[in-house]
Short mmCIF file of C-alpha atoms and ligand atoms in Angstrom, two decimals:
data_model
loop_
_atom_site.label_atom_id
_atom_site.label_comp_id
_atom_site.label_asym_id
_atom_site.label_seq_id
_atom_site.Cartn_x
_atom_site.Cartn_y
_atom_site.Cartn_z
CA UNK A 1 -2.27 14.85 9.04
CA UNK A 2 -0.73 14.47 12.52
CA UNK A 3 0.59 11.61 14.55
CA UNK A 4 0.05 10.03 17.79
CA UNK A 5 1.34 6.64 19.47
CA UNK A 6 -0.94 3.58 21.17
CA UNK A 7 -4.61 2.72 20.54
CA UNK A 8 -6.56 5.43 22.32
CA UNK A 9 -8.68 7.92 20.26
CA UNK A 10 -7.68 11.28 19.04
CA UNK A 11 -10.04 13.85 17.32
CA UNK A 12 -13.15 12.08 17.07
CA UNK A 13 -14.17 14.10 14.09
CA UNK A 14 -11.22 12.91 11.94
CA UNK A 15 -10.16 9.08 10.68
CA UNK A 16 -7.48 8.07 12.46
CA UNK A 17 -5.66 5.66 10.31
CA UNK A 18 -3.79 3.02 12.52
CA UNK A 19 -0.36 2.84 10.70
CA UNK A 20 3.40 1.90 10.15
CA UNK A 21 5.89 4.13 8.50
CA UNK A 22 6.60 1.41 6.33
CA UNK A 23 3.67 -0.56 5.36
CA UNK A 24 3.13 -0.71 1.89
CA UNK A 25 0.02 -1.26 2.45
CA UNK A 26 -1.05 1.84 4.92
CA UNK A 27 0.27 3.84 1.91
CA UNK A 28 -2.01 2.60 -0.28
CA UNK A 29 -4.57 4.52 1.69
CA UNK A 30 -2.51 7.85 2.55
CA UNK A 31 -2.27 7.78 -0.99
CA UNK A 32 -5.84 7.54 -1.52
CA UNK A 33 -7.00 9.85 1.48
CA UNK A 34 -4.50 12.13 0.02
CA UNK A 35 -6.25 11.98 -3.77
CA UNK A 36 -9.41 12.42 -2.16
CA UNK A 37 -8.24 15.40 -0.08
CA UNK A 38 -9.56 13.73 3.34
CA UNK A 39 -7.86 14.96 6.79
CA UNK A 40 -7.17 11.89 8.77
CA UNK A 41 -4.99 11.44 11.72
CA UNK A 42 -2.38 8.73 12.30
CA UNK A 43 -1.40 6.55 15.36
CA UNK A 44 1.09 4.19 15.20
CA UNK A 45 -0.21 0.66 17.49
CA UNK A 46 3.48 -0.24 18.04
CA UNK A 47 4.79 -1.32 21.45
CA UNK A 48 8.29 -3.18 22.48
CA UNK A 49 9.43 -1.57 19.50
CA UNK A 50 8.53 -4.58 17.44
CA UNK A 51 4.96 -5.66 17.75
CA UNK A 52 1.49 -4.62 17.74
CA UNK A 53 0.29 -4.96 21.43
CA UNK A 54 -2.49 -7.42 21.89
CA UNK A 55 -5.27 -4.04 22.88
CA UNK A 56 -5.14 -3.83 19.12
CA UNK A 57 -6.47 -7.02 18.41
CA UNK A 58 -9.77 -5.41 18.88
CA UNK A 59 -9.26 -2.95 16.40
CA UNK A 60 -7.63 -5.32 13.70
CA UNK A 61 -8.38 -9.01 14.35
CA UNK A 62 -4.99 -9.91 12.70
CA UNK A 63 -2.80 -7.61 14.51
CA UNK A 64 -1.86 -5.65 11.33
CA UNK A 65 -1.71 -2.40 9.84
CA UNK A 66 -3.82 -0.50 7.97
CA UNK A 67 -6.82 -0.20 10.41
CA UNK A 68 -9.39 2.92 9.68
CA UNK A 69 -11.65 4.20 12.63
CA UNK A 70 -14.43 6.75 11.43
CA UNK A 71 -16.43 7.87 14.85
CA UNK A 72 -17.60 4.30 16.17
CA UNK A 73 -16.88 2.51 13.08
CA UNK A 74 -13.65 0.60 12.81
CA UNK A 75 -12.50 -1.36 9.52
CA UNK A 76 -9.74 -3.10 8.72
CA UNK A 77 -7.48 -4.23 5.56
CA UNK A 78 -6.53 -1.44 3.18
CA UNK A 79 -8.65 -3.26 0.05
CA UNK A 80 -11.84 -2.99 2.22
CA UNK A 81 -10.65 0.41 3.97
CA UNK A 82 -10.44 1.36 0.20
CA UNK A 83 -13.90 0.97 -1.01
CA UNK A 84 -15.05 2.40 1.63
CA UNK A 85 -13.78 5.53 1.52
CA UNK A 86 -14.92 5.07 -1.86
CA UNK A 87 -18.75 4.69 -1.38
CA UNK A 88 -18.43 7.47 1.20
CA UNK A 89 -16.08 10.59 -0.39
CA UNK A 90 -16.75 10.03 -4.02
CA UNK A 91 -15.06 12.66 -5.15
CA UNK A 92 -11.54 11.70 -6.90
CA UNK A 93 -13.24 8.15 -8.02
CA UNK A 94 -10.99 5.21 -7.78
CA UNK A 95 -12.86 3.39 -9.80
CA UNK A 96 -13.51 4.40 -13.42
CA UNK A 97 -17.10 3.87 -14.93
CA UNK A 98 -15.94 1.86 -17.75
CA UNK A 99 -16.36 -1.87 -16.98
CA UNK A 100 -13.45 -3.48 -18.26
CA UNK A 101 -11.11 -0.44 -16.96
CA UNK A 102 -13.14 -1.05 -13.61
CA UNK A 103 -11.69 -4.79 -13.46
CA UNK A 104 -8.24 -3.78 -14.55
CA UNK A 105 -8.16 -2.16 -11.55
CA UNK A 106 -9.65 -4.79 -9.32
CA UNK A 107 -6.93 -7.50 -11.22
CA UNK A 108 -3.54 -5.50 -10.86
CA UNK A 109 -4.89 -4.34 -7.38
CA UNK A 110 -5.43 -8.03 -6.41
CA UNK A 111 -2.21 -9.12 -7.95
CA UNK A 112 -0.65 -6.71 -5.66
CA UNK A 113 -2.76 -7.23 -2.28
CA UNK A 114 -2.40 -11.62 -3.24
CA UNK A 115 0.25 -12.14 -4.87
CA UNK A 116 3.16 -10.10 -3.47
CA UNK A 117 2.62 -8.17 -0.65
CA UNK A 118 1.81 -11.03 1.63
CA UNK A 119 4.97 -12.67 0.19
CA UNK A 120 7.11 -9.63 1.00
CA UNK A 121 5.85 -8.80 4.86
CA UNK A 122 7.99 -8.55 8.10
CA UNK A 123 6.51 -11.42 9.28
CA UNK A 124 7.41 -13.73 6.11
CA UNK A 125 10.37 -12.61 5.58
CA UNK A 126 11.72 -13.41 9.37
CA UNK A 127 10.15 -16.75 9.14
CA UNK A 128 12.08 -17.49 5.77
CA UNK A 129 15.25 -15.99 7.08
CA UNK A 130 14.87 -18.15 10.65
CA UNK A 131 14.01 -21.67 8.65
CA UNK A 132 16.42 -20.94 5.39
CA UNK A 133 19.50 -17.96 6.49
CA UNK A 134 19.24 -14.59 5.61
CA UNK A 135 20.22 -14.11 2.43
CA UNK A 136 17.16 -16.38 1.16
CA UNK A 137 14.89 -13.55 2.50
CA UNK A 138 15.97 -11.24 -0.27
CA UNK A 139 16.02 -13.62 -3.12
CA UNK A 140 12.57 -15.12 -1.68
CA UNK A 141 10.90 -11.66 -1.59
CA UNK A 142 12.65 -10.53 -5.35
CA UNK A 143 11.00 -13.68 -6.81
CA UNK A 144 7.97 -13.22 -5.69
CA UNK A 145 8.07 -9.03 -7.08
CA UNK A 146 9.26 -9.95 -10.08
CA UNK A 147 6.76 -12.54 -10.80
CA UNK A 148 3.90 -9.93 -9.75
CA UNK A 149 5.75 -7.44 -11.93
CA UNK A 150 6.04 -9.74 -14.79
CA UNK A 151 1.95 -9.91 -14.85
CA UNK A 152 1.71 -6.16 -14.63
CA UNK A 153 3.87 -5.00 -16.94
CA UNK A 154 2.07 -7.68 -19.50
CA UNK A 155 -1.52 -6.72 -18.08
CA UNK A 156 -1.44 -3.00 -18.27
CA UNK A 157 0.28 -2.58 -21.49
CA UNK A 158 -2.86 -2.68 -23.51
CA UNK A 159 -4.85 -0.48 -20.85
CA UNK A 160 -1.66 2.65 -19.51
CA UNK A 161 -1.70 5.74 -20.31
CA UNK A 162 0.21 8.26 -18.17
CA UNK A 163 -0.69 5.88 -15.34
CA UNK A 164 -1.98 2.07 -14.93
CA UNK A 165 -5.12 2.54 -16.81
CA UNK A 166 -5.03 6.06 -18.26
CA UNK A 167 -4.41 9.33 -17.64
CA UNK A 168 -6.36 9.48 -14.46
CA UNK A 169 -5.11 7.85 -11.72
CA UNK A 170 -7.49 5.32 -10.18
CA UNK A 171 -7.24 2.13 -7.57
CA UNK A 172 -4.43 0.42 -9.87
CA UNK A 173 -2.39 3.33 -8.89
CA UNK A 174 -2.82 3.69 -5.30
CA UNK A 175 -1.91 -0.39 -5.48
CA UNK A 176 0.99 0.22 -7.31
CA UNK A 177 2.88 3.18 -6.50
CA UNK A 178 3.77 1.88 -2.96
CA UNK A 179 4.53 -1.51 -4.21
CA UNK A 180 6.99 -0.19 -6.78
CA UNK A 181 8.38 2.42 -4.28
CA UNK A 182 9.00 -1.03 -1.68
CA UNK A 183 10.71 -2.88 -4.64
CA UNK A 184 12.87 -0.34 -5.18
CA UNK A 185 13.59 0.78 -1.42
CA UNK A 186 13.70 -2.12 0.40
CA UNK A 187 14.19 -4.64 -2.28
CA UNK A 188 16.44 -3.83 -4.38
CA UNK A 189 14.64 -4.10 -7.44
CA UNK A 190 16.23 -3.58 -10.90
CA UNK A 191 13.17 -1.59 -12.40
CA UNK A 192 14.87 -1.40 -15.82
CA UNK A 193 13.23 -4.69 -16.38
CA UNK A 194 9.59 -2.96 -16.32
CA UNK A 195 10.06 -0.14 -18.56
CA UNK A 196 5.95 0.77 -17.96
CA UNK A 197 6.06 -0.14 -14.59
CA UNK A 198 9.83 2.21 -14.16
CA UNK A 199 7.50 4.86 -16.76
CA UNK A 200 4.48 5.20 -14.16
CA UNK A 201 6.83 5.50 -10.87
CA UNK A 202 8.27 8.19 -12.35
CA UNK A 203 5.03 10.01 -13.01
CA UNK A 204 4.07 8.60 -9.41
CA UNK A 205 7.07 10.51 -7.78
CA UNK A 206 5.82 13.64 -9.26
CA UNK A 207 2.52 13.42 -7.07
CA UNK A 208 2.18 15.51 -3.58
CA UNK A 209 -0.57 12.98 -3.21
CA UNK A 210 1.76 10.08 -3.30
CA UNK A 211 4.82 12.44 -1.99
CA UNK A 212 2.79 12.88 1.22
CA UNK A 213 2.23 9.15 2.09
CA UNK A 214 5.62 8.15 1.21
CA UNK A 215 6.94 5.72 3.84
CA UNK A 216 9.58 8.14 4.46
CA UNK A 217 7.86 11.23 5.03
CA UNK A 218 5.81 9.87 7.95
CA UNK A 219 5.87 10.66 11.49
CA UNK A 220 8.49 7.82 12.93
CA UNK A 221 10.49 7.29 9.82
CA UNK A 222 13.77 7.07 10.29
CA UNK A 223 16.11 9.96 8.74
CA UNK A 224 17.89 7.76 6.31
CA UNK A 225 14.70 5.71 5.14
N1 LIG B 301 -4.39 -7.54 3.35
C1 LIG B 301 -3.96 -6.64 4.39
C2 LIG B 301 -2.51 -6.91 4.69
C3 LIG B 301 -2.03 -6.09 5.87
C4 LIG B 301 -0.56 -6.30 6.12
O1 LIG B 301 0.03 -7.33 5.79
N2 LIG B 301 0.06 -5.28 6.74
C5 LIG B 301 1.49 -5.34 7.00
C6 LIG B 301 2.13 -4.00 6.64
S1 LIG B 301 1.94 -3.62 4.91
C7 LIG B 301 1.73 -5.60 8.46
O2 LIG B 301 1.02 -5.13 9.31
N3 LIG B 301 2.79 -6.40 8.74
C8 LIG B 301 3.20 -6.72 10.07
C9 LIG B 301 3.63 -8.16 10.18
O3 LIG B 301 3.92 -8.80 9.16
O4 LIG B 301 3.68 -8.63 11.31
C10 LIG B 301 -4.17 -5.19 3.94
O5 LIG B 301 -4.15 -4.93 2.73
O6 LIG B 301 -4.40 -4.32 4.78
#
């Protein structure tokens, strides 16, 4: 993996993954990249130090990050970056063959790319702090985890094994690790509360796969994150 800055190209015969540090949901693709054992490159589309410059509008239509460019192709949102990579590097399958496993995943995925995320990002967060104070950003973001976390832990009981829906570690996972590593990072989460959820972050942690697209071990991190 290496880093750049800005929207130009870099080495046309690698992805470049358009990307934040921080975004949850970029690391939902290192993490699958990095399972899949694909080199990719990343650029960060960041100017002002706070926005995305309006140059990357062409490359993501709603000025976010993830963004994937393979040679001329360019695709956008990390659920439909995901299946992508998975119809075209099949090996590590993120989706098991089993039906009902198969939409497991897709469910606790969704819950995670629906129903929290959105809830938790930069741009939600300001706006509640702005229209309500600051300290209703935390509590607003915490409610909306825990209520996402509340479904999972009830959801994948009857389906986990070592991880969300097994011992093999499939599009559930990639969902969920980041999402449970943001809780606890930036959130403040009491995990306690989700003794399967706490159980599989664990195993998670253990990953170089998931080590490797931490938030804090990419390229513009800051030391402390
Ligand atoms: N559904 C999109 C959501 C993308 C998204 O919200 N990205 C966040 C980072 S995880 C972002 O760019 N936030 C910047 C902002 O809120 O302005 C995906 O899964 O890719």
């Amino acid at each position: 993996m290496a880093a750049t800055a800005g929207c130009g190209g870099g080495d046309s015969n690698k992805l470049l993954l358009y990307s934040h540090w921080m975004s949850s949901c970029t690391c939902r693709v290192r993490f699958a990249l990095n399972l899949k054992g694909i080199e990719y490159e990343q650029k960060t589309p960041f100017i002002l130090g706070d926005r995305f410059g309006p140059e990357y509008l062409k490359i993501n239509p709603m000025g976010l990050v993830p963004a994937l460019v393979d040679g001329d192709f360019v695709i956008s949102d990390s659920f439909a970056i995901l299946m992508y990579l998975e119809d075209k590097f099949p090996q590590h399958p993120l989706l098991p063959i089993d039906l009902q496993r198969k939409a497991i995943n897709f469910q606790a995925a969704n819950i995670i790319s629906a129903n929290i995320q959105p809830l938790q990002n930069i741009s939600v967060s300001r706006y509640i702090a702005e229209k309500f104070g600051p300290d209703e950003k935390l509590r607003w973001t915490q409610a909306h985890i825990l209520k996402g976390f509340d479904a999972l832990e009830s959801l994948l009981k009857d389906y986990a094994g070592k991880y969300a829906t097994g011992d093999e570690l499939y599009l559930a996972d990639v969902f969920l690790a980041p999402q449970i590593h943001a809780a606890v990072k930036r959130f403040s989460v009491d995990m306690n509360e989700y003794p399967l959820l706490l159980k599989m972050y664990e195993a998670y942690k253990e990953l170089i796969a998931f080590q490797d697209a931490m938030p804090e071990n990419q390229p513009g991190a800051p030391a402390e994150a």
